[in-house]
XYZ file of C-alpha atoms in Angstrom:
785
model
C 11.389 -19.146 -13.896
C 13.511 -18.072 -16.980
C 17.187 -16.372 -16.470
C 17.879 -13.504 -14.750
C 18.019 -9.845 -15.794
C 20.823 -8.331 -17.210
C 22.045 -4.739 -15.292
C 22.621 -1.868 -17.297
C 25.212 -0.992 -15.050
C 27.147 -3.917 -13.385
C 27.710 -2.901 -9.739
C 29.472 -4.778 -6.743
C 26.253 -5.091 -4.366
C 23.495 -3.456 -5.782
C 21.399 -5.445 -8.349
C 22.524 -8.633 -7.750
C 20.459 -11.797 -6.303
C 21.292 -12.905 -2.587
C 19.144 -13.580 0.145
C 17.137 -11.034 2.074
C 19.168 -10.239 5.467
C 16.476 -11.190 7.784
C 16.062 -14.267 6.115
C 17.910 -16.681 9.063
C 16.096 -14.459 11.692
C 12.615 -14.713 10.327
C 13.128 -18.763 9.561
C 14.399 -19.054 12.732
C 11.657 -17.088 15.056
C 14.044 -14.690 16.139
C 12.653 -11.681 14.310
C 10.563 -9.111 16.625
C 7.298 -8.446 15.992
C 4.390 -6.523 17.890
C 2.991 -9.778 19.547
C 6.619 -10.591 20.625
C 7.325 -7.016 22.010
C 3.972 -6.665 24.276
C 4.105 -10.215 26.381
C 3.587 -10.705 29.668
C 7.151 -11.526 30.470
C 8.050 -7.929 29.388
C 5.064 -6.386 31.144
C 3.778 -8.291 34.254
C 1.019 -6.412 35.035
C -0.569 -6.095 31.526
C -4.052 -5.906 30.925
C -5.776 -6.889 27.863
C -8.470 -4.375 26.116
C -11.258 -5.624 24.117
C -13.893 -2.857 22.178
C -17.335 -3.048 21.485
C -18.115 -4.210 18.062
C -21.507 -3.224 16.572
C -23.748 -6.382 15.548
C -26.049 -3.749 13.298
C -25.160 -2.190 10.048
C -26.810 1.423 11.591
C -27.778 1.502 15.060
C -27.314 4.201 17.967
C -26.777 3.006 21.651
C -29.716 4.275 23.631
C -28.588 3.154 26.910
C -26.647 0.647 28.633
C -26.247 -1.272 31.793
C -22.362 -2.200 33.079
C -23.633 -3.727 36.132
C -23.032 -7.185 34.895
C -19.853 -6.711 33.035
C -18.407 -5.097 36.390
C -18.849 -8.168 38.206
C -16.784 -10.114 36.332
C -13.541 -10.684 38.183
C -10.558 -9.678 36.600
C -12.341 -6.612 34.927
C -10.256 -3.450 36.063
C -11.739 -0.815 34.041
C -14.340 -0.081 31.686
C -15.076 3.198 30.041
C -17.624 4.462 27.599
C -18.442 7.131 25.129
C -20.373 9.076 27.916
C -16.454 9.170 29.582
C -15.228 12.738 29.494
C -12.407 11.441 28.253
C -13.918 10.653 24.805
C -16.747 12.829 25.091
C -14.442 15.626 24.449
C -12.318 14.018 21.641
C -13.008 15.914 18.373
C -14.115 13.977 15.459
C -11.502 12.348 13.287
C -10.313 9.786 10.495
C -8.389 6.608 10.211
C -6.254 8.079 7.281
C -4.898 11.354 8.291
C -2.160 10.507 5.543
C -1.391 7.676 2.877
C 1.598 7.064 5.134
C 4.091 8.859 3.151
C 4.321 11.822 4.954
C 3.677 12.866 8.594
C 1.096 15.219 9.347
C -0.871 16.912 12.175
C -4.645 16.996 12.775
C -5.082 20.421 10.907
C -3.619 18.875 7.939
C -5.497 15.507 7.531
C -4.993 14.846 3.531
C -8.452 14.454 2.858
C -10.801 16.626 5.368
C -13.588 14.255 5.842
C -13.488 14.086 9.546
C -16.486 11.487 10.067
C -15.064 8.954 13.281
C -15.909 9.235 16.737
C -13.642 7.883 18.989
C -15.741 5.332 20.802
C -18.934 6.914 19.626
C -22.227 5.738 20.495
C -23.027 5.583 16.618
C -22.307 2.274 14.451
C -22.364 2.747 10.681
C -21.615 -1.049 9.809
C -21.193 -4.615 11.238
C -18.231 -4.538 13.230
C -17.756 -0.872 13.803
C -15.964 -0.475 16.949
C -17.465 1.529 18.906
C -19.172 2.705 22.613
C -17.670 0.702 24.862
C -14.122 -0.548 25.821
C -13.009 -2.943 28.711
C -9.851 -3.464 30.141
C -9.244 -6.999 32.081
C -6.408 -9.387 33.077
C -6.911 -11.569 29.962
C -8.701 -11.109 26.715
C -11.297 -13.713 27.663
C -12.444 -11.976 30.863
C -12.602 -8.460 28.494
C -14.758 -10.456 25.807
C -17.091 -12.192 28.356
C -17.642 -8.671 30.466
C -18.563 -7.197 26.720
C -21.081 -9.648 26.229
C -22.665 -8.876 29.708
C -23.331 -5.443 28.932
C -26.886 -4.891 28.456
C -27.368 -2.565 25.635
C -30.323 -0.604 24.363
C -30.277 -0.244 20.430
C -31.935 2.053 18.292
C -31.937 0.147 15.071
C -31.671 2.829 11.963
C -32.095 2.007 8.238
C -29.344 0.691 6.417
C -27.878 0.894 2.745
C -25.509 -1.345 0.987
C -25.396 -0.626 -2.639
C -23.746 2.724 -3.573
C -26.384 3.087 -6.506
C -28.876 3.185 -3.744
C -27.286 4.984 -1.649
C -27.122 7.980 -3.792
C -30.804 8.678 -4.251
C -32.427 10.919 -2.285
C -34.578 8.821 -0.383
C -31.834 6.390 0.609
C -31.103 5.949 4.718
C -28.115 8.208 5.408
C -25.273 6.718 6.861
C -24.004 9.749 8.994
C -27.554 11.500 9.650
C -26.147 13.686 12.460
C -23.214 14.947 9.690
C -24.438 14.477 6.293
C -27.380 15.221 4.368
C -26.597 13.164 1.775
C -24.310 10.146 1.405
C -22.329 11.721 -1.636
C -18.930 12.715 -0.307
C -18.396 16.395 -1.203
C -15.579 17.622 -3.265
C -12.259 18.301 -1.297
C -9.210 20.736 -1.697
C -6.827 17.617 -2.560
C -9.065 15.636 -4.610
C -11.098 18.738 -6.396
C -14.203 18.961 -7.970
C -16.189 16.226 -9.197
C -15.018 16.447 -12.535
C -11.056 16.974 -11.590
C -9.816 16.833 -14.807
C -10.881 18.387 -18.414
C -8.440 18.683 -20.859
C -9.698 20.149 -24.155
C -13.176 19.804 -25.298
C -14.224 16.079 -24.987
C -17.907 16.398 -26.156
C -16.610 17.970 -29.112
C -14.056 15.621 -29.907
C -16.370 12.548 -29.092
C -18.174 14.248 -32.335
C -15.714 14.339 -34.553
C -14.098 11.069 -33.786
C -14.362 7.998 -36.135
C -15.255 5.459 -33.999
C -16.540 5.666 -30.435
C -16.613 2.747 -27.976
C -18.045 2.527 -24.490
C -17.849 -0.147 -21.409
C -18.342 -0.577 -17.720
C -16.221 -2.733 -15.012
C -17.144 -3.248 -11.589
C -14.330 -4.166 -8.908
C -15.440 -5.428 -5.633
C -14.098 -4.858 -2.321
C -10.902 -7.383 -1.577
C -9.277 -7.628 2.125
C -5.590 -6.797 2.566
C -5.339 -10.713 4.009
C -1.938 -9.648 5.868
C -1.048 -12.274 8.502
C -0.111 -9.411 11.032
C -3.418 -8.293 13.101
C -3.268 -4.875 14.346
C -1.472 -5.235 17.679
C -0.756 -2.327 20.323
C 0.539 -2.019 23.873
C 0.105 1.574 25.599
C 1.789 2.021 28.820
C 1.708 5.380 30.775
C 4.461 5.622 33.411
C 6.194 8.504 34.562
C 3.917 10.809 32.558
C 5.106 9.820 29.449
C 2.791 7.679 27.092
C 4.769 4.226 25.266
C 3.160 2.946 22.580
C 4.466 -0.471 20.947
C 2.785 -1.446 18.010
C 2.963 -2.984 14.122
C 1.939 0.483 12.777
C 4.855 1.045 10.155
C 4.653 4.593 10.439
C 5.737 5.440 14.065
C 6.308 9.368 13.371
C 2.381 9.255 12.341
C 1.548 6.860 15.109
C 2.902 9.675 17.623
C 1.681 12.455 16.116
C -1.845 11.023 15.946
C -1.839 10.131 19.551
C -0.123 13.695 20.522
C -2.529 15.747 18.753
C -5.950 13.672 19.768
C -4.882 13.495 23.217
C -3.411 16.835 23.497
C 0.269 15.356 24.749
C 3.163 17.302 23.833
C 5.221 15.316 21.352
C 8.348 14.716 24.101
C 5.564 12.537 26.046
C 4.577 10.396 23.463
C 7.071 7.575 22.100
C 6.220 5.015 19.414
C 8.024 1.645 18.732
C 7.726 -0.689 15.917
C 9.572 -3.360 14.679
C 9.051 -5.821 11.913
C 5.433 -6.094 10.301
C 4.091 -9.249 8.822
C 2.682 -7.600 5.641
C 0.326 -4.952 5.628
C -0.353 -4.601 1.901
C -2.312 -1.087 2.518
C -3.811 -1.930 5.828
C -1.392 0.261 7.819
C -1.833 3.251 5.352
C -5.492 3.954 7.445
C -3.071 3.834 10.593
C -4.723 6.799 12.654
C -6.883 4.173 13.981
C -9.150 5.099 16.884
C -8.048 1.875 18.729
C -4.901 3.467 19.601
C -6.592 6.226 21.581
C -8.741 3.981 23.581
C -6.241 1.716 24.488
C -3.852 4.774 25.529
C -6.791 6.300 27.317
C -7.218 2.921 29.356
C -3.494 2.623 30.015
C -3.654 6.527 31.381
C -6.610 5.847 33.448
C -5.594 2.597 34.982
C -1.959 3.263 35.386
C -0.957 -0.200 33.768
C 0.204 -1.275 30.479
C -2.891 -2.224 28.156
C -2.882 -4.542 24.980
C -5.171 -4.598 22.564
C -5.234 -6.827 19.374
C -7.680 -7.797 16.558
C -8.220 -11.617 16.153
C -8.595 -13.012 12.243
C -12.248 -11.951 12.232
C -11.650 -8.604 13.426
C -8.842 -8.083 11.046
C -11.431 -7.480 8.502
C -11.379 -3.692 9.517
C -10.898 -2.043 6.051
C -10.736 -3.051 2.453
C -9.706 -1.758 -1.250
C -12.707 0.179 -2.162
C -15.279 -1.223 -4.516
C -15.646 1.116 -7.645
C -17.905 1.531 -10.579
C -16.319 2.236 -13.552
C -17.612 3.585 -17.059
C -15.446 4.756 -19.739
C -16.312 6.287 -23.217
C -13.525 6.746 -25.875
C -13.280 8.336 -29.222
C -10.858 6.919 -31.681
C -9.681 7.745 -35.295
C -9.338 4.830 -37.950
C -5.554 4.925 -37.636
C -5.798 4.111 -34.286
C -4.899 7.324 -32.477
C -7.360 8.020 -29.335
C -8.537 11.707 -29.577
C -10.789 11.473 -26.401
C -11.852 9.656 -22.993
C -14.127 10.296 -20.606
C -13.801 7.977 -17.557
C -16.221 8.255 -14.633
C -16.318 6.519 -11.576
C -18.658 5.680 -8.292
C -16.542 4.555 -5.160
C -18.323 2.849 -2.393
C -16.501 4.315 0.533
C -18.336 2.236 3.098
C -18.995 3.585 6.842
C -16.200 6.046 6.822
C -14.428 8.287 4.220
C -10.478 8.055 5.729
C -8.349 8.078 2.525
C -11.410 6.814 0.078
C -10.656 9.972 -2.545
C -6.983 8.569 -3.010
C -8.272 5.997 -4.935
C -11.039 8.148 -6.719
C -9.333 11.092 -7.651
C -5.562 11.544 -6.440
C -4.465 8.524 -8.410
C -6.344 8.896 -11.164
C -5.144 12.574 -11.473
C -1.583 11.448 -11.283
C -2.189 8.579 -14.250
C -3.590 11.750 -16.349
C 0.120 13.099 -16.544
C 2.043 9.471 -16.350
C -0.197 7.681 -18.968
C -2.733 9.600 -20.362
C -0.804 12.587 -21.145
C -1.095 12.326 -24.999
C -4.651 12.224 -25.096
C -5.819 15.824 -26.224
C -9.216 15.569 -24.641
C -9.474 13.805 -21.403
C -12.471 14.194 -18.693
C -12.071 12.187 -15.258
C -15.023 12.373 -12.786
C -15.691 10.552 -9.526
C -18.373 10.282 -6.715
C -17.317 8.832 -3.238
C -20.396 7.668 -1.715
C -20.989 6.256 1.787
C -22.916 3.053 2.279
C -23.132 0.737 5.595
C -20.430 -1.520 4.867
C -17.033 -1.952 5.847
C -14.908 1.123 5.024
C -13.268 0.812 1.541
C -9.930 2.370 1.681
C -6.480 1.543 1.288
C -4.739 -1.661 -0.328
C -1.677 -2.353 -2.345
C -2.054 -0.898 -5.492
C -4.408 1.688 -4.302
C -6.690 3.058 -6.792
C -4.464 1.818 -9.472
C -5.952 -1.402 -9.761
C -9.371 0.167 -9.847
C -8.325 2.025 -12.818
C -6.737 -0.463 -14.359
C -9.677 -2.667 -14.823
C -11.513 -0.529 -16.597
C -8.216 0.949 -18.796
C -7.597 -2.677 -19.880
C -11.229 -3.175 -20.703
C -10.860 0.060 -22.959
C -7.609 -0.784 -24.383
C -8.897 -4.212 -25.877
C -12.426 -2.854 -26.730
C -11.162 0.072 -28.568
C -8.655 -2.300 -30.156
C -11.329 -5.112 -31.320
C -13.497 -2.448 -32.850
C -10.574 -1.041 -34.918
C -9.432 -4.632 -35.618
C -6.203 -3.589 -34.506
C -3.285 -5.516 -32.263
C -4.218 -3.797 -28.841
C -0.252 -3.975 -28.292
C 0.124 -1.445 -31.316
C -3.094 0.571 -29.971
C -1.095 1.481 -26.612
C 2.387 2.138 -28.300
C 0.731 4.507 -30.201
C -1.079 6.052 -27.491
C 0.097 5.884 -24.055
C 3.467 7.718 -22.587
C 4.176 10.180 -19.707
C 4.084 13.929 -20.456
C 8.278 14.263 -20.240
C 8.267 12.002 -22.983
C 7.328 11.693 -26.961
C 5.598 8.809 -28.284
C 6.110 6.188 -28.414
C 7.515 5.439 -25.174
C 10.556 3.310 -24.832
C 9.699 1.639 -21.811
C 6.068 0.818 -22.654
C 7.173 -0.512 -26.210
C 10.000 -2.368 -24.252
C 7.481 -3.946 -21.924
C 5.017 -4.635 -24.616
C 7.443 -6.549 -26.881
C 8.847 -8.414 -24.343
C 5.672 -9.835 -22.681
C 4.186 -10.517 -26.636
C 7.168 -12.447 -27.093
C 7.158 -14.570 -23.601
C 3.282 -15.605 -23.810
C 3.193 -16.228 -27.532
C 1.087 -13.265 -28.291
C 1.127 -13.851 -32.240
C 0.573 -17.661 -32.128
C -1.781 -17.863 -29.178
C -4.076 -14.860 -29.848
C -7.136 -15.462 -31.855
C -10.627 -13.727 -32.336
C -12.445 -13.805 -28.847
C -14.021 -17.099 -28.745
C -12.492 -18.800 -31.825
C -10.118 -20.540 -30.304
C -9.027 -24.215 -30.156
C -11.425 -26.477 -27.975
C -9.431 -28.749 -25.280
C -11.038 -31.851 -23.889
C -14.283 -30.667 -25.673
C -15.628 -27.931 -23.041
C -12.311 -26.053 -22.565
C -11.222 -22.949 -24.492
C -8.004 -20.561 -24.011
C -7.314 -16.928 -24.302
C -4.558 -14.446 -23.771
C -4.654 -11.038 -22.781
C -2.707 -8.049 -20.997
C -2.762 -4.952 -19.394
C -0.367 -2.156 -18.871
C 0.242 0.618 -16.430
C 2.685 2.966 -15.240
C 4.966 2.479 -12.463
C 4.530 3.636 -9.018
C 6.127 5.618 -7.685
C 9.622 7.628 -9.149
C 11.591 10.026 -6.752
C 10.198 13.547 -8.355
C 6.454 12.020 -7.145
C 7.723 11.563 -3.435
C 7.851 15.367 -2.754
C 5.540 15.088 0.274
C 7.720 12.784 2.305
C 9.899 15.847 2.948
C 13.363 15.127 4.354
C 14.929 11.389 4.254
C 16.906 10.764 6.808
C 19.797 8.185 7.481
C 22.679 8.336 10.013
C 25.769 6.121 9.583
C 28.214 5.143 12.037
C 31.566 3.924 10.953
C 33.252 1.803 14.084
C 36.890 1.511 14.913
C 36.856 -2.184 13.427
C 35.219 -1.324 10.185
C 31.796 -2.283 10.804
C 29.267 0.190 10.067
C 25.961 0.830 12.051
C 22.752 1.985 9.796
C 20.041 3.892 11.413
C 17.879 4.016 8.259
C 14.430 4.274 10.080
C 11.793 2.427 8.170
C 9.503 -0.682 9.119
C 10.397 -3.482 7.181
C 7.050 -5.098 6.027
C 8.304 -7.918 3.724
C 9.007 -6.332 0.711
C 12.736 -6.696 1.307
C 13.432 -2.403 1.319
C 16.010 -3.301 4.242
C 17.658 -5.804 2.154
C 18.097 -2.519 -0.319
C 19.210 -0.190 2.295
C 22.379 -2.807 3.424
C 23.174 -3.348 -0.374
C 22.821 0.314 -1.280
C 25.270 1.477 1.800
C 27.249 -1.588 1.103
C 27.422 0.185 -2.413
C 28.647 3.451 -1.592
C 30.979 2.514 1.383
C 33.012 -0.186 -1.089
C 36.016 1.979 -0.702
C 35.933 0.281 3.067
C 36.564 -2.858 1.864
C 33.609 -3.812 3.223
C 30.355 -6.209 2.620
C 26.913 -6.938 3.742
C 27.898 -8.847 6.667
C 29.969 -5.850 8.190
C 26.827 -3.588 8.123
C 24.409 -3.652 10.977
C 20.768 -2.718 10.689
C 17.980 -2.699 13.387
C 14.321 -3.504 12.818
C 13.509 -1.177 15.784
C 12.395 2.398 14.769
C 11.961 4.562 17.890
C 10.811 8.004 17.715
C 12.872 8.710 20.490
C 16.241 8.125 18.205
C 15.535 11.188 16.549
C 15.754 9.725 12.875
C 12.424 10.523 10.883
C 10.990 7.245 9.808
C 11.077 6.312 6.014
C 7.503 4.495 5.439
C 7.585 1.530 3.353
C 4.630 2.882 1.141
C 4.749 3.488 -2.866
C 7.458 1.138 -3.085
C 9.684 3.744 -2.677
C 12.146 3.025 0.218
C 13.999 0.389 -1.915
C 15.790 3.415 -3.132
C 15.271 6.863 -1.459
C 17.184 6.112 1.375
C 20.004 4.849 -0.847
C 20.004 7.973 -2.503
C 20.572 9.610 0.330
C 23.457 7.079 1.652
C 25.482 8.499 -1.552
C 25.706 12.043 -0.282
C 26.128 10.145 3.587
C 29.242 8.031 2.619
C 30.872 11.029 0.740
C 30.731 12.986 3.830
C 32.024 10.121 5.802
C 34.994 9.784 3.384
C 35.946 13.103 4.166
C 35.875 12.906 8.000
C 37.756 9.452 7.494
C 40.515 11.620 5.965
C 40.411 14.137 8.360
C 40.864 11.181 11.155
C 43.877 9.788 9.018
C 45.279 12.969 8.308
C 45.849 13.445 12.370
C 47.288 10.178 12.398
C 49.380 9.979 9.563
C 50.512 13.917 10.371
C 49.729 14.346 6.114
C 47.136 17.131 4.517
C 43.727 15.332 3.836
C 44.011 16.150 0.155
C 46.872 13.257 -0.002
C 45.061 10.815 1.333
C 42.359 8.523 -0.213
C 40.636 4.838 0.380
C 40.396 2.259 -2.023
C 38.904 -1.352 -1.494
C 39.635 -1.035 2.113
C 43.277 0.013 1.892
C 45.176 3.496 2.809
C 46.194 5.216 -0.342
C 49.060 8.047 -0.006
C 50.019 9.539 -3.211
C 53.136 10.700 -1.914
C 53.934 7.172 0.078
C 53.039 4.480 -2.620
C 54.646 2.093 -0.541
C 52.335 2.620 2.455
C 50.619 -0.788 3.225
C 47.534 0.084 5.715
C 44.275 -1.157 5.817
C 41.521 1.442 6.951
C 41.100 -0.720 10.001
C 44.624 -0.571 10.841
C 44.621 2.985 10.469
C 41.676 3.581 12.741
C 43.114 1.478 15.592
C 46.032 3.840 15.604
C 43.560 6.367 16.382
C 41.404 7.119 19.397
C 38.837 4.745 18.623
C 36.009 7.116 18.387
C 33.286 6.174 16.340
C 32.767 8.235 12.677
C 29.204 9.399 12.261
C 27.373 11.022 9.909
C 23.523 11.841 10.088
C 22.394 13.041 6.392
C 18.835 14.438 5.861
C 17.782 15.455 2.084
C 14.721 16.209 0.361
C 13.272 13.765 -2.886
C 14.635 15.320 -6.208
C 11.496 16.535 -7.779
C 13.131 16.875 -11.386
C 9.944 15.409 -13.504
C 11.395 12.266 -15.155
C 8.289 10.525 -15.872
C 7.837 7.037 -14.726
C 8.604 3.537 -16.546
C 5.855 1.059 -17.441
C 5.214 -2.537 -16.038
C 2.552 -5.246 -17.988
C 0.903 -8.208 -17.216
C 0.293 -11.316 -19.853
C -2.188 -13.725 -19.172
C -2.950 -17.310 -20.516
C -6.014 -18.879 -19.198
C -8.631 -21.972 -19.587
C -12.149 -21.507 -19.303
C -14.351 -24.543 -18.858
C -17.845 -23.307 -20.439
C -19.529 -26.515 -19.130
C -18.503 -25.156 -15.700
C -17.808 -21.771 -15.636
C -14.293 -22.679 -14.053
C -11.397 -20.531 -14.857
C -7.696 -21.771 -14.435
C -5.249 -19.479 -15.054
C -2.100 -21.071 -16.882
C 0.621 -18.570 -17.349
C 1.358 -15.387 -15.939
C 4.246 -12.976 -17.378
C 4.682 -9.699 -14.789
C 7.007 -7.156 -16.546
C 8.559 -4.343 -14.878
C 10.726 -1.801 -16.235
C 12.647 -0.836 -13.049
C 14.908 2.068 -14.076
C 17.677 0.490 -12.050
C 16.873 -2.624 -10.188
C 18.216 -2.439 -6.252
C 17.623 -6.139 -5.754
C 16.936 -8.639 -8.069
C 15.795 -11.243 -5.357
C 13.122 -9.121 -3.892
C 12.146 -7.354 -7.236
C 11.520 -10.860 -8.569
C 9.596 -11.845 -5.159
C 7.592 -9.065 -5.687
C 6.505 -9.532 -9.098
C 5.542 -13.056 -8.475
C 4.078 -12.755 -4.741
C 1.923 -10.036 -6.243
C -0.049 -12.541 -8.621
C -1.541 -14.066 -5.706
C -3.405 -10.824 -4.696
C -4.062 -10.035 -8.377
C -5.268 -13.285 -9.256
C -7.574 -13.419 -5.969
C -9.225 -9.955 -6.733
C -9.520 -11.075 -10.145
C -11.419 -14.807 -9.789
C -12.244 -15.236 -6.148
C -11.855 -12.375 -3.444
C -15.231 -10.825 -2.571
C -16.547 -9.586 0.744
C -20.280 -11.265 0.666
C -23.255 -9.559 2.749
C -26.514 -10.674 3.688
C -28.733 -8.268 1.969
C -31.685 -8.562 4.491
C -29.323 -7.924 7.613
C -26.492 -5.938 6.233
C -24.449 -8.692 8.117
C -20.899 -9.567 6.050
C -20.617 -13.511 5.948
C -16.913 -14.209 4.951
C -15.130 -12.615 7.495
C -12.591 -15.588 7.699
C -10.014 -17.327 5.635
C -12.387 -20.045 5.094
C -15.327 -18.668 3.196
C -12.912 -15.388 2.097
C -11.127 -17.219 -0.690
C -7.200 -16.205 -1.363
C -5.790 -18.502 -3.571
C -3.160 -21.168 -2.415
C 0.010 -22.628 -3.817
C -2.491 -25.099 -5.832
C -4.135 -22.383 -7.405
C -1.190 -20.293 -8.814
C -0.239 -21.059 -12.453
C 3.563 -20.724 -14.016
C 4.830 -17.212 -13.469
C 7.813 -15.626 -15.304
C 8.909 -11.987 -13.626
C 11.010 -9.917 -16.291
C 13.053 -7.056 -14.916
C 14.035 -4.426 -17.504
C 16.062 -1.408 -17.143
C 15.006 0.978 -20.174
C 13.802 4.133 -18.186
C 15.984 5.981 -16.101
C 15.060 8.334 -13.280
C 16.958 10.873 -11.214
C 19.920 10.459 -8.854
C 22.845 7.585 -8.508
C 20.694 5.018 -9.256
C 17.375 6.469 -11.006
C 15.088 3.468 -9.500
C 11.288 3.268 -9.615
C 9.330 1.014 -7.034
C 7.544 -1.988 -8.391
C 6.248 -3.755 -5.260
C 2.871 -1.606 -4.933
C 1.821 -2.202 -8.642
C 2.426 -5.519 -9.325
C -1.121 -6.375 -8.619
C -2.956 -3.791 -10.341
C -2.507 -5.095 -14.305
C -3.363 -8.644 -13.241
C -7.304 -8.795 -13.101
C -7.401 -6.644 -16.285
C -4.974 -9.045 -17.917
C -6.997 -12.199 -16.834
C -10.324 -10.612 -17.556
C -9.192 -9.633 -21.329
C -7.890 -13.581 -21.789
C -11.186 -14.628 -20.437
C -12.956 -12.427 -23.374
C -10.592 -13.786 -25.768
C -11.489 -17.345 -24.614
C -14.947 -17.619 -24.569
C -15.911 -14.454 -26.758
C -18.144 -12.884 -23.967
C -16.963 -10.141 -21.628
C -17.399 -10.364 -17.915
C -16.182 -7.239 -16.087
C -17.430 -7.640 -13.089
C -14.644 -8.914 -10.925
C -14.344 -11.455 -9.226
C -14.961 -13.339 -12.292
C -16.539 -16.842 -10.606
C -17.985 -19.789 -12.308
C -21.551 -18.512 -11.874
C -20.704 -15.215 -13.819
C -19.454 -17.155 -16.893
C -22.013 -19.387 -17.049
C -24.511 -16.214 -16.984
C -22.672 -14.508 -19.878
C -22.802 -17.672 -21.861
C -26.531 -18.067 -21.280
C -26.400 -20.945 -19.172
C -27.348 -19.639 -16.031
């Protein structure tokens, strides 16, 4: 790793390098996760739930016999789709929202209600359906499920989205849909959801037209923390402990679906061991199943996935095609991007990736392309639902975007760095973008772009069979404050104790990214007039809907600055309240009193020597509390850019690809926490490199059964696979507010596959744009299969 970044504005706490505030607790095992909250020691009469998972890709339960299952000692309750509690539930979705906001059933983000709660239909192998057991142990519940005798109606199935689009294809939801192609929706818009200028005429007038394709297969989030929840029905209140990272939405989901008033539903969460988009489809039916089992038995009921069952959804696979028209000087005049997304068995938030994200990208990276058409289709198939994963929609888009940049530049005989600078910027800036130019110039310098880049396949040969190449990709950052309007109010509570310690209730579930540390640093920064440090601020990891503070969910990487911006206003109010307390104690007008570095300063009494702590101890020892609620500032500022540069080595005799070096560059606006930001940059490369080279869910095409729902055959890169990674933080662009920051963690994965794919092409001279780029694909492209 090279030397750290230099901040644009030096600050006392924000922006520095330091350990995470929760590091000691996590390292020592003191940090509380969902499994820790839901142990038998706390709930001695706890039951364990298990739900039938379909062994077939498309089937219906005709009938069942529970007699043997009920006879198993330790089985307390078995509920089925025929029970009125489930039969009366309305169709729903596992993704009411992407977790940015809290919504009720009528405001589901994308109106695809295709899920039954414990229904009799199965739409993929692994579908949770039909029958649920509550027993004294997980083993007993598993045994009981195996003894349920089921008469299955097996139906034809389809795994490929292109096949699924055909008129004679088996229908994934024959009782709900007449086609496998999702209908246009109010949020995502029509199939052609952006049609700027006149694309067809622009192609005719272009000096050069270039076309290409990419295929992005489904990858799993790979989070260590499997889904876990416990429901307890006590004194007519339902309490749910879980590792959902959106407790307000969990409460709303359960309240709306079960018809319980919000005051009768309580949701509690603490640390989550990584979620990477898994939690964005947090309206999972198993919350309702577990709750109804608890209400029926009158005992706490726990449900959790094992590692195999944690494969419950994935990144959405997508097939992209691009067509670009360009002038000889490198000006891109027209672009048409078309995608077909394999949404899998359920739609959930699939159109977020296919339409919502590209629509945003049209204004923050393609704004200066005069003629632009974006076209997308979501298609049901009988595979695992493809939905949310870190870099949702951005990663799929970026693979074809990187291909387009590289292919157009090659046809023009132009450096792709110069092509990007000439054409791409956000809507509210003129070309060239200062942010984009900064990340590209610095990345090119660090990778040795001019020295190491060569004509495709014409580089130096190492050891007779190994060829090296370099490549890059760019992308707009995700997200700036103006893009967070849907969150509504961001709330924090700040309490100053008489000993000058501070209690900070900035409700947000920490998932490992370090946003809690950002909050502590932001709090210390705005309260520096108290003369306190990070160690004087207490942050709680528990978020409880009964506390009355709206949670700020760690999606879009926005918590790192959104709550800190609210703290600026909270600190001003706290300072005024402190002045009022001081005025009462000192018998002086509040306007004469100030606080600097923990000392009380009175203009008329310069010799006064008193600390804030000493002042407070002279009062009534009542804490001073401020509750602040503020909507994001939606003034459009555009966004900064980030880029990844890659150097690879390809063995043309085996097809094996070794990534030798990755440069990860992010313009952050303001770096809130340098150690955490660099950790996000580095950690994101494991995910991005895995998607580029190894990670893919494999199906038996004859049976529709997934073959690698485990972490042995589903090959996530290990430390031994990772190359030298150089994280680079820049501060060029600036947003609104005190800090003007932008998220980076969400997007650090998105450019890696495109950069690696371009580097492979530079190395061997044959393009493979079907990821993961496994050895057999390299050999086939080279004609050696």
